[in-house]
Amino acid sequence: MDFFAAQDLRRKKTKWLVLLYAAAIVGIIVGVYLVVMFAFVFQSGSRSNTAPGVESFLNLPMFAIVTLINLVLIGGASFFKIMELRAGGAHIASQLGGVLVQPTTTDRHERQLLNVVEEMALASGISVPPVYILNQEPGINAFAAGYTPADAVIGVNRGTIEQLNRDELQGVVAHEFSHIFNGDMKLNIQLIGWLCGIQLLATIGYFVLHAFGRGRRRSNDENKGAVAFLLLGVALLVFGWIGQFFASLIKASISRQREYLADASAVQFTRYPDGLGGALKLIGISATGSQVRSKQADEISHMFFASHLAGRANLFATHPPLVPRIQKLDHNFDGDFSGYFEVRQKMAEARQKARQRQQERRNNENRFNVASKMFPPEIASRFPIDPAILMAAIGSPDISDVERSRSIIADIPAAISSAACDGWSARCVAFAILIGEDSSQAEQQIRLLASYEKAATVELTVNLLQHMASLDMKFRLPVMELIQSALSTLSPQQYRKFRQIIVHLVRADHQTSLFEFVVRHHLLMHLDRRFALQRPPVIRFTSSSQLQREFELMLSAFSTASVTGSTLKDSQTPDAETVRLAYRLAMQVAGFGNATDSQAELRNWEVEQLEQCMQKLHLASAEVKKQFLHAAATLISFDHEITIVEVEFFRAVAESLDCPVPMLAAGRIVKTAEKET
């Protein structure tokens, strides 16, 4: 299943869930109404000594009142819970007792976890998510939480990082990244909010009955409203339980299927099923299993890697049983966990020897040859690629992407890697990325920086400039993605100041280069969501025809990028015939006109217009985003070649639309038709 199909499936499940949830609410309202009317009819009948008829239960004003009260209670509770959860994954992790792992940690288990998450994130084409450790949880479990890849966090039990080896940990992390790509996180958060409303009815029923019982103990006087009061409390409790029953059943059935899908995606990611399977086998062996003791664990049970309840497997289980789940990964597994420790040791030794042999082969080659394996020589200018490869790569990383990201992290200069691990110094990395190579422009930007920051910040930024100058172009986006985890540790006040400086550095020379546009939009868009300066997106556009102007402007910008290479200037419209043909073909792919339509001409554009276009495209459905990205991929690969500048632009735009693209510059290259000479 590709990225966009997974997103579409998630939307269909959401619609089905909404329908069932609405049916449950209707059932609750009707049930509560009948109980209320029975109580009133019962009292009326006891006074008149006459048997009530069916017409006695038909009271539209009362039905309207009962409906309104139930909707206010259920809807209000759900609304406030969803508003509370708008803080995103960090809020959920904190509720569970999670502690943010600092990029500078010296704990070897935490360091290994961060390394795995960094490799997975860069391989996937998303910014490195913050990682939280649940230090009070000795069981083996994990979760991913957030609304989009841009604001996701990874949470891991302390027992997970202490009991699993690197391969097993990589399998668990890959599983959680699969939830990020498959669009499961948003649905998970929606489930929490919806269930909260139904649970409130049961809670109110409990308090009503509790208050009734206390009242009966205080006085033996007859109370004419006692029966009605009692029936109302029982009705709220019973129907609250019934609603919760069906909601939990829906949650469990959807969650179990998503776990199988995430397992399959994780294996595709790592190409090593024994890692994920080994983690599940350790859960079966461990005394604590996958247990999570936090009081909030029930609320987010469907978000965990494995069931948070030890030894429970029933109708409401949010996860498949361990044995069938493992057997999908290891067909020879017979359900006996006891012998895994011995097998695990042998597998670990074999994997270690394989890694040593691989490292020896790399050490025997010079650095240029290693780099050329990962990034062919033509990458510095152009290389052949099929647009289908670009589209297939979205949200579908594989082991070659992981190896490539590991190689990139290893090759980043130590000074930059070290600075990227701390929020304060990571700011300096971002500043250094933006400061231009032109000496006069650089001096102007440094003076601007000095007007905002203290001497220590300016000094570190200037020192980092020397390393940035020698940094290959292919490292720029990965470095930008790498520093975002550290930047997310800034305080809200520090981030607002950082954001202001970034914007002013970009505008310092009164023109915007391609990379400056990429940095400003890509970097700030992600961090804006983490600091709650941007709300989670809500789909408003379901047809490309609603966004024709945005398609035209953005594809015109891609056309300009193809011609001008590294610099985009406002209102610059290239007039090369090949670019016009590429643009027309892209518009045809997007569903507007045809490749020979002479009316489909490139449009003049400005950078601020592109910002507005991106904001509107972000509110489009997955299908519309797919159409746009397919058109953009067709345009930039029209001549069967693509530059790394175009790749950066495509990746940044795609990721800002929550469609993460791996570092596809190598490893996924395919030879297409040769360019005509």
XYZ file of C-alpha atoms in Angstrom:
677
model
C 0.000 0.000 0.000
C 1.474 3.363 -1.014
C 1.468 6.499 1.134
C -1.594 8.093 -0.451
C -3.592 4.841 -0.383
C -2.851 4.560 3.342
C -4.048 8.127 3.876
C -7.228 7.385 1.927
C -7.826 4.231 3.967
C -7.410 6.226 7.165
C -10.028 8.735 5.991
C -12.458 5.943 5.114
C -11.971 4.390 8.534
C -12.577 7.772 10.125
C -15.863 8.173 8.228
C -16.954 4.672 9.225
C -16.000 5.382 12.817
C -17.955 8.649 12.810
C -21.007 6.817 11.473
C -20.859 4.131 14.155
C -20.155 6.704 16.815
C -23.179 8.740 15.698
C -25.316 5.576 15.793
C -24.139 4.915 19.353
C -25.073 8.462 20.399
C -28.531 8.107 18.829
C -29.015 4.860 20.719
C -27.938 6.490 23.978
C -30.298 9.446 23.473
C -33.270 7.203 22.693
C -32.498 4.946 25.643
C -32.127 7.812 28.116
C -35.330 9.406 26.785
C -37.329 6.203 27.295
C -36.045 5.867 30.864
C -36.875 9.509 31.641
C -40.373 9.157 30.190
C -40.914 5.908 32.056
C -40.021 7.656 35.294
C -42.450 10.508 34.619
C -45.224 8.196 33.410
C -44.656 5.950 36.410
C -45.095 8.870 38.789
C -48.142 10.182 36.910
C -49.719 6.738 36.858
C -49.145 6.231 40.592
C -51.083 9.426 41.288
C -53.958 8.782 38.873
C -54.170 4.993 39.367
C -54.576 4.555 35.585
C -52.494 2.384 33.278
C -50.275 4.475 30.947
C -50.704 4.135 27.178
C -48.159 4.301 24.378
C -49.080 7.923 23.710
C -47.857 8.758 27.208
C -44.296 8.113 26.023
C -44.560 10.456 23.024
C -43.402 13.884 24.142
C -41.469 15.827 21.518
C -40.496 18.736 23.809
C -39.075 16.283 26.353
C -37.264 14.369 23.572
C -35.725 17.636 22.388
C -34.587 18.494 25.924
C -33.057 15.021 26.465
C -31.336 15.193 23.068
C -29.931 18.653 23.758
C -28.612 17.689 27.195
C -26.955 14.519 25.876
C -25.392 16.308 22.919
C -24.100 19.081 25.150
C -22.592 16.577 27.589
C -21.090 14.236 24.987
C -20.088 16.926 22.496
C -18.791 19.294 25.153
C -16.617 16.655 26.812
C -15.249 15.488 23.457
C -14.619 19.064 22.307
C -12.676 20.046 25.409
C -10.680 16.821 25.306
C -9.776 17.362 21.649
C -8.816 20.970 22.439
C -6.583 19.671 25.223
C -4.966 17.234 22.800
C -4.233 19.954 20.256
C -0.955 20.388 22.111
C -0.012 17.240 20.192
C 2.169 14.274 20.948
C 4.289 16.068 23.540
C 1.194 16.537 25.724
C 0.319 12.834 25.537
C 3.888 11.787 26.318
C 3.992 14.115 29.324
C 0.654 12.770 30.609
C 2.151 9.284 30.637
C 5.112 10.511 32.670
C 7.476 10.786 29.716
C 10.659 12.834 29.999
C 12.169 14.485 26.925
C 15.512 12.920 26.003
C 18.023 15.693 25.492
C 20.190 15.401 22.364
C 23.223 15.790 24.644
C 22.370 12.741 26.790
C 25.262 10.537 27.891
C 23.090 7.563 28.877
C 24.182 4.812 26.469
C 20.665 3.368 26.108
C 19.167 6.786 25.398
C 22.014 7.613 23.020
C 21.402 4.419 21.040
C 17.677 5.229 20.859
C 18.359 8.747 19.579
C 20.769 7.379 16.973
C 18.135 4.948 15.698
C 15.436 7.633 15.599
C 17.749 10.057 13.786
C 18.620 7.452 11.146
C 14.973 6.523 10.649
C 13.856 10.160 10.430
C 16.495 11.207 7.900
C 15.862 8.033 5.890
C 12.161 8.860 5.845
C 12.586 12.489 4.896
C 11.072 14.042 8.023
C 12.527 16.208 10.741
C 13.892 14.262 13.706
C 11.011 13.945 16.211
C 11.512 14.608 19.923
C 11.900 11.399 21.930
C 10.375 10.792 25.374
C 11.369 8.105 27.866
C 8.827 6.676 30.329
C 11.356 6.078 33.090
C 8.908 4.445 35.510
C 7.840 1.784 32.994
C 9.953 -1.426 33.007
C 7.829 -3.123 30.321
C 8.643 -3.235 26.599
C 6.418 -0.741 24.808
C 6.453 2.410 22.680
C 4.129 4.784 20.859
C 4.048 7.564 18.268
C 1.775 10.547 18.906
C 0.889 13.718 17.038
C -1.309 14.955 14.226
C 1.162 14.976 11.338
C 4.768 13.913 10.664
C 5.774 17.509 11.371
C 4.628 17.441 15.011
C 5.104 13.751 15.844
C 6.921 12.509 18.942
C 8.208 9.048 19.805
C 7.649 7.672 23.313
C 9.506 4.621 24.630
C 9.410 2.728 27.925
C 12.634 2.521 29.914
C 12.333 -1.270 29.698
C 12.358 -1.080 25.908
C 15.756 0.559 25.623
C 17.280 -1.547 28.411
C 16.055 -4.960 27.242
C 16.245 -4.711 23.443
C 19.366 -4.835 21.307
C 19.855 -2.401 18.437
C 18.165 -4.535 15.770
C 15.110 -5.129 17.960
C 14.944 -1.474 18.916
C 15.170 -0.500 15.248
C 12.236 -2.806 14.511
C 10.096 -1.163 17.216
C 11.001 2.355 16.075
C 10.294 1.418 12.445
C 6.870 0.157 13.554
C 6.117 3.528 15.162
C 7.357 5.419 12.107
C 4.960 3.301 10.063
C 2.086 4.655 12.159
C 3.325 8.164 11.319
C 3.339 7.469 7.564
C 0.045 5.553 7.534
C -1.841 8.477 9.081
C -2.754 6.517 12.213
C -1.720 9.184 14.726
C -4.496 11.655 13.922
C -7.131 8.925 14.095
C -5.700 7.794 17.425
C -6.072 11.266 18.907
C -9.598 11.596 17.513
C -10.530 8.328 19.222
C -9.376 9.655 22.582
C -11.584 12.727 22.255
C -14.653 10.846 21.038
C -14.452 8.206 23.759
C -14.152 10.872 26.418
C -17.672 12.158 25.644
C -19.327 8.762 26.028
C -17.342 7.959 29.151
C -18.628 11.165 30.732
C -22.203 9.811 30.746
C -21.156 6.780 32.756
C -19.231 9.022 35.157
C -22.235 11.311 35.677
C -24.469 8.260 36.233
C -22.080 7.012 38.904
C -22.157 10.337 40.754
C -25.961 10.560 40.497
C -26.337 7.128 42.083
C -23.720 7.987 44.687
C -25.581 11.180 45.592
C -28.905 9.276 45.730
C -27.442 6.711 48.087
C -26.072 9.362 50.423
C -29.434 11.158 50.394
C -31.276 7.983 51.364
C -28.927 7.443 54.299
C -29.436 10.960 55.616
C -33.268 10.847 55.624
C -36.027 8.285 55.544
C -38.602 10.789 54.285
C -40.404 9.844 51.109
C -39.124 11.767 48.150
C -41.499 11.966 45.180
C -38.576 12.506 42.788
C -36.452 9.707 44.224
C -37.509 7.064 41.722
C -37.034 9.364 38.741
C -33.685 10.472 40.123
C -32.634 6.865 40.607
C -33.761 5.800 37.142
C -31.922 8.725 35.552
C -28.682 7.764 37.306
C -29.059 4.119 36.306
C -29.845 5.118 32.706
C -26.775 7.343 32.420
C -24.584 4.658 33.926
C -25.966 1.817 31.828
C -26.128 3.659 28.536
C -22.743 5.227 29.219
C -21.357 1.719 29.630
C -23.138 0.514 26.499
C -21.777 3.407 24.463
C -18.323 2.790 25.848
C -18.700 -0.917 25.017
C -19.365 -0.271 21.341
C -16.807 2.546 21.101
C -14.132 0.318 22.669
C -15.105 -2.482 20.308
C -14.696 -0.166 17.308
C -11.380 1.103 18.620
C -10.079 -2.409 19.201
C -11.074 -3.739 15.771
C -9.518 -0.799 13.913
C -6.385 -0.815 16.056
C -5.692 -4.541 15.582
C -5.727 -4.230 11.793
C -3.458 -1.177 11.893
C -0.922 -3.081 14.003
C -0.586 -5.765 11.338
C -0.141 -3.065 8.684
C 2.485 -1.256 10.766
C 4.373 -4.532 11.319
C 4.443 -5.166 7.572
C 5.564 -1.603 6.856
C 8.307 -1.847 9.481
C 9.698 -5.002 7.867
C 9.668 -3.256 4.487
C 11.536 -0.381 6.140
C 14.257 -2.450 7.848
C 14.304 -5.591 5.652
C 14.985 -7.507 8.880
C 11.836 -9.191 10.288
C 13.866 -10.874 13.033
C 14.415 -7.496 14.686
C 10.719 -6.700 15.096
C 9.854 -10.349 15.722
C 12.567 -10.543 18.370
C 11.109 -7.562 20.230
C 7.699 -9.262 20.292
C 9.270 -12.515 21.504
C 11.012 -10.685 24.331
C 7.627 -9.307 25.397
C 6.436 -12.910 25.642
C 9.436 -13.851 27.799
C 9.708 -10.750 29.989
C 8.061 -10.777 33.407
C 6.703 -7.271 32.813
C 5.770 -7.953 29.174
C 4.503 -4.810 27.476
C 2.740 -3.494 30.566
C 2.322 0.268 31.092
C 1.341 1.216 34.632
C 0.405 4.860 34.108
C -3.199 5.764 35.000
C -3.563 7.359 31.560
C -2.533 4.154 29.759
C -6.132 2.972 29.225
C -6.985 6.200 27.446
C -4.283 5.753 24.818
C -4.169 1.938 24.803
C -4.660 1.865 21.027
C -1.496 3.927 20.473
C 1.000 1.511 22.019
C 3.330 -0.884 20.202
C 1.807 -3.795 22.140
C -1.036 -4.254 24.632
C -0.417 -2.298 27.842
C -2.373 -4.859 29.888
C -0.282 -7.861 30.891
C -1.806 -11.222 30.032
C -5.066 -9.824 28.607
C -6.450 -11.013 25.267
C -10.169 -10.479 24.744
C -12.804 -8.847 22.593
C -11.570 -5.386 23.564
C -7.860 -6.057 23.055
C -6.400 -3.238 20.989
C -3.598 -5.441 19.683
C -3.477 -8.893 18.071
C -2.247 -11.768 20.279
C 1.536 -12.073 20.313
C 1.796 -15.535 18.728
C -0.208 -14.817 15.513
C 1.541 -11.481 15.231
C 4.974 -13.109 15.476
C 4.017 -15.901 13.086
C 3.340 -13.352 10.359
C 7.006 -12.340 10.739
C 8.476 -15.771 11.514
C 6.522 -18.594 9.866
C 8.516 -21.210 11.812
C 7.577 -19.867 15.240
C 5.615 -22.499 17.194
C 4.572 -20.342 20.130
C 7.440 -21.421 22.409
C 9.178 -18.299 23.747
C 11.595 -20.113 26.058
C 14.323 -20.822 23.497
C 14.571 -17.310 22.106
C 17.447 -16.125 24.292
C 19.789 -18.736 22.821
C 18.669 -18.014 19.248
C 18.911 -14.290 19.915
C 22.567 -14.546 20.914
C 23.452 -16.412 17.723
C 21.571 -13.924 15.540
C 23.292 -10.993 17.268
C 26.719 -12.531 16.686
C 25.919 -13.160 13.008
C 24.674 -9.603 12.532
C 27.762 -8.193 14.222
C 30.066 -10.194 11.951
C 28.138 -9.044 8.888
C 28.470 -5.420 9.983
C 32.201 -5.858 10.565
C 32.673 -7.320 7.083
C 30.703 -4.454 5.586
C 32.779 -1.909 7.497
C 36.001 -3.559 6.379
C 34.915 -3.329 2.752
C 34.190 0.355 3.191
C 37.507 0.968 4.943
C 39.314 -0.611 2.015
C 37.849 1.973 -0.323
C 38.791 5.612 -0.281
C 36.223 8.199 0.823
C 35.420 9.303 -2.708
C 34.520 5.771 -3.759
C 32.304 5.282 -0.730
C 30.556 8.564 -1.426
C 30.191 7.698 -5.077
C 28.447 4.471 -4.120
C 25.924 6.369 -2.070
C 25.807 9.389 -4.335
C 26.870 8.864 -7.964
C 29.250 11.455 -9.424
C 26.506 13.032 -11.552
C 24.567 13.994 -8.437
C 26.485 17.246 -8.193
C 24.827 18.406 -11.389
C 22.252 16.042 -12.874
C 21.209 12.429 -12.732
C 18.520 10.341 -14.473
C 15.298 9.579 -12.639
C 11.747 8.522 -13.392
C 8.923 10.592 -11.842
C 7.289 7.333 -10.760
C 10.269 6.735 -8.477
C 9.754 10.101 -6.823
C 6.092 9.298 -6.160
C 6.734 5.737 -4.993
C 9.322 6.991 -2.488
C 6.830 9.219 -0.642
C 6.160 7.755 2.793
C 7.876 4.485 1.794
C 11.454 4.419 3.089
C 13.469 1.222 2.898
C 16.743 -0.156 4.249
C 18.804 1.565 1.555
C 17.452 4.892 2.815
C 18.474 3.951 6.372
C 21.991 3.047 5.232
C 22.213 6.282 3.291
C 21.097 8.348 6.286
C 23.613 6.559 8.512
C 26.359 7.387 6.005
C 25.286 11.036 5.844
C 25.234 11.403 9.640
C 28.739 9.910 9.817
C 30.043 12.307 7.153
C 28.653 15.515 8.639
C 31.584 17.524 10.080
C 32.015 16.959 13.821
C 31.651 20.658 14.617
C 28.219 20.760 12.978
C 27.099 17.448 14.503
C 28.119 18.622 17.949
C 26.354 21.961 17.571
C 23.185 20.222 16.318
C 22.779 18.430 19.653
C 21.908 21.497 21.725
C 19.085 23.990 21.305
C 21.266 27.080 21.709
C 24.015 25.957 19.322
C 21.510 24.418 16.869
C 20.262 27.962 16.290
C 23.762 28.884 15.173
C 23.755 25.982 12.703
C 20.531 27.358 11.187
C 22.008 30.865 11.019
C 25.164 29.552 9.360
C 23.104 27.649 6.765
C 21.375 30.870 5.751
C 24.353 33.196 5.616
C 25.326 33.581 1.977
C 28.640 32.753 0.358
C 28.958 36.247 -1.101
C 31.262 38.166 1.269
C 29.355 41.469 1.194
C 26.045 39.716 1.736
C 27.524 37.600 4.532
C 28.881 40.662 6.312
C 25.483 42.310 6.131
C 23.775 39.217 7.560
C 26.350 38.863 10.352
C 25.812 42.511 11.345
C 22.084 41.849 11.379
C 22.607 38.792 13.577
C 24.791 40.825 15.956
C 21.970 43.345 16.391
C 19.780 40.576 17.810
C 22.186 38.180 19.514
C 25.076 38.290 21.948
C 28.706 37.970 20.903
C 28.902 34.246 21.812
C 26.142 33.376 19.330
C 27.740 35.437 16.580
C 31.165 33.916 17.258
C 29.900 30.316 17.071
C 27.931 31.106 13.912
C 31.019 32.553 12.238
C 33.062 29.499 13.245
C 30.426 27.193 11.796
C 30.480 29.136 8.515
C 33.887 27.654 7.712
C 32.448 24.132 7.941
C 29.305 25.098 6.026
C 31.399 26.427 3.167
C 32.889 22.975 2.591
C 29.624 21.133 3.210
C 28.349 19.357 0.109
C 24.929 20.429 -1.132
C 23.449 16.992 -0.457
C 23.982 17.476 3.290
C 22.022 20.724 3.662
C 18.490 19.374 4.019
C 19.576 16.482 6.281
C 21.368 18.955 8.577
C 18.242 21.102 8.671
C 16.138 18.055 9.584
C 18.697 16.972 12.170
C 18.714 20.238 14.136
C 14.945 20.422 14.546
C 14.856 17.996 17.466
C 17.263 20.231 19.411
C 15.439 23.404 18.352
C 12.198 21.992 19.753
C 13.755 22.226 23.242
C 13.822 26.047 23.065
C 11.375 27.954 25.216
C 8.451 29.614 23.398
C 10.090 33.026 23.896
C 13.434 31.783 22.574
C 11.755 30.260 19.539
C 9.860 33.445 18.654
C 13.132 35.366 18.701
C 14.868 32.661 16.645
C 12.021 32.725 14.144
C 12.259 36.489 13.787
C 15.997 36.311 13.093
C 15.528 33.573 10.450
C 12.966 35.680 8.581
C 15.195 38.756 8.670
C 18.292 36.839 7.542
C 16.375 35.552 4.522
C 15.206 39.061 3.618
C 18.552 40.748 4.259
C 19.600 40.910 0.587
C 16.090 41.758 -0.703
C 15.947 38.643 -2.859
C 15.152 35.038 -2.024
C 17.206 32.127 -3.289
C 15.714 28.699 -3.721
C 17.460 27.370 -0.653
C 16.465 30.375 1.453
C 12.843 29.764 0.518
C 13.251 26.082 1.377
C 14.841 26.845 4.751
C 12.337 29.482 5.766
C 9.265 27.471 4.853
C 10.508 23.975 5.671
C 12.229 24.766 8.963
C 9.729 27.248 10.380
C 6.665 25.318 9.281
C 7.710 22.304 11.344
C 8.721 24.283 14.390
C 5.626 26.496 14.215
C 3.528 23.383 14.730
C 5.642 22.164 17.603
C 5.305 25.534 19.329
C 1.540 25.686 18.630
C 1.856 28.658 16.275
C 0.092 26.604 13.585
C -3.013 24.533 14.118
C -3.320 20.947 12.878
C -4.553 21.027 9.270
C -8.202 20.449 8.403
C -9.102 19.371 4.867
C -10.900 22.148 2.991
C -10.117 21.361 -0.643
C -11.045 18.012 -2.174
C -10.653 18.869 -5.859
C -7.683 20.215 -7.788
C -10.058 22.581 -9.609
C -10.431 24.490 -6.332
C -6.681 25.160 -6.353
C -5.917 25.816 -10.012
C -4.232 29.158 -9.272
C -2.041 27.517 -6.624
C -1.084 24.710 -9.028
C -0.153 27.248 -11.702
C 1.994 29.393 -9.404
C 3.800 26.506 -7.712
C 4.471 24.652 -10.970
C 5.727 27.923 -12.459
C 8.146 28.161 -9.536
C 9.308 24.589 -10.171
C 9.826 25.547 -13.826
C 11.919 28.526 -12.807
C 13.968 26.313 -10.518
C 14.676 23.954 -13.398
C 16.147 26.799 -15.452
C 17.857 29.001 -12.905
C 19.329 26.225 -10.785
C 20.197 27.620 -7.375
C 18.466 31.002 -7.417
C 14.832 31.971 -7.672
C 14.051 35.651 -8.055
C 10.630 37.173 -7.748
C 8.644 37.479 -10.971
C 11.280 35.703 -13.020
C 9.625 33.727 -15.817
C 11.895 31.545 -17.973
C 11.085 31.455 -21.663
C 12.900 28.268 -22.705
C 10.723 26.143 -24.968
C 11.523 22.932 -23.099
C 10.437 24.537 -19.843
C 7.145 25.645 -21.375
C 6.533 22.124 -22.696
C 7.386 20.650 -19.297
C 4.994 23.061 -17.619
C 2.156 22.211 -20.028
C 2.713 18.494 -19.505
C 2.700 19.006 -15.728
C -0.570 20.942 -15.945
C -2.030 18.102 -18.002
C -0.972 15.579 -15.332
C -2.639 17.826 -12.763
C -5.850 17.705 -14.757
C -5.747 21.134 -16.391
C -5.662 21.303 -20.206
C -3.286 19.216 -22.305
C 0.369 19.209 -23.261
C -0.283 21.075 -26.526
C -2.491 23.748 -24.964
C -0.898 27.056 -25.921
C -2.996 28.823 -23.282
C -1.197 26.991 -20.484
C 1.568 29.548 -20.011
C 3.817 29.988 -16.989
C 2.722 32.613 -14.515
C 4.711 35.371 -12.860
C 4.982 34.789 -9.137
C 6.434 36.202 -5.925
C 7.806 34.398 -2.901
C 4.983 35.574 -0.646
C 2.526 34.110 -3.137
C 4.301 30.770 -2.852
C 3.893 30.894 0.926
C 0.164 31.448 0.487
C -0.027 28.653 -2.081
C 1.675 26.234 0.304
C -0.731 27.139 3.083
C -3.740 26.356 0.883
C -2.235 23.175 -0.569
C -1.635 21.991 2.961
C -5.407 22.068 3.498
C -6.020 19.848 0.463
C -6.992 16.188 0.533
C -4.382 13.469 0.004
C -5.629 12.901 -3.542
C -5.157 16.575 -4.474
C -1.685 16.592 -2.924
C -0.853 13.484 -4.916
C -1.961 15.188 -8.139
C 0.172 18.223 -7.389
C 3.299 16.270 -6.460
C 2.910 13.993 -9.471
C 2.714 17.079 -11.690
C 5.797 18.591 -10.008
C 7.730 15.320 -10.357
C 6.778 15.154 -14.041
C 7.939 18.722 -14.597
C 11.361 18.511 -12.963
C 12.141 15.164 -14.647
C 10.801 16.211 -18.060
C 14.265 16.070 -19.650
C 14.962 12.689 -17.933
C 17.385 14.409 -15.571
C 17.058 16.153 -12.268
C 19.385 18.401 -10.285
C 19.967 18.110 -6.577
C 18.588 21.662 -6.253
C 15.332 20.429 -7.756
C 15.373 17.446 -5.403
C 15.759 19.741 -2.399
C 12.883 21.895 -3.584
C 10.668 18.864 -4.251
C 11.484 17.249 -0.906
C 10.898 20.435 1.072
C 7.589 21.163 -0.634
C 6.405 17.565 -0.275
C 7.330 17.351 3.385
C 5.619 20.650 4.141
C 2.473 18.986 2.738
C 3.017 16.107 5.205
C 4.151 13.824 2.375
C 7.687 12.874 3.478
C 10.156 11.984 0.724
C 13.317 9.978 1.581
C 16.725 11.132 0.404
C 15.987 9.733 -3.012
C 18.954 11.319 -4.775
C 20.599 7.899 -4.929
C 19.653 4.302 -4.399
C 16.331 4.732 -6.188
C 17.743 6.002 -9.448
C 16.483 4.285 -12.573
C 17.714 4.807 -16.081
C 15.000 6.348 -18.219
C 15.020 7.162 -21.908
C 18.212 8.842 -22.911
C 17.986 12.573 -23.436
C 17.979 13.410 -27.129
C 21.007 15.244 -28.384
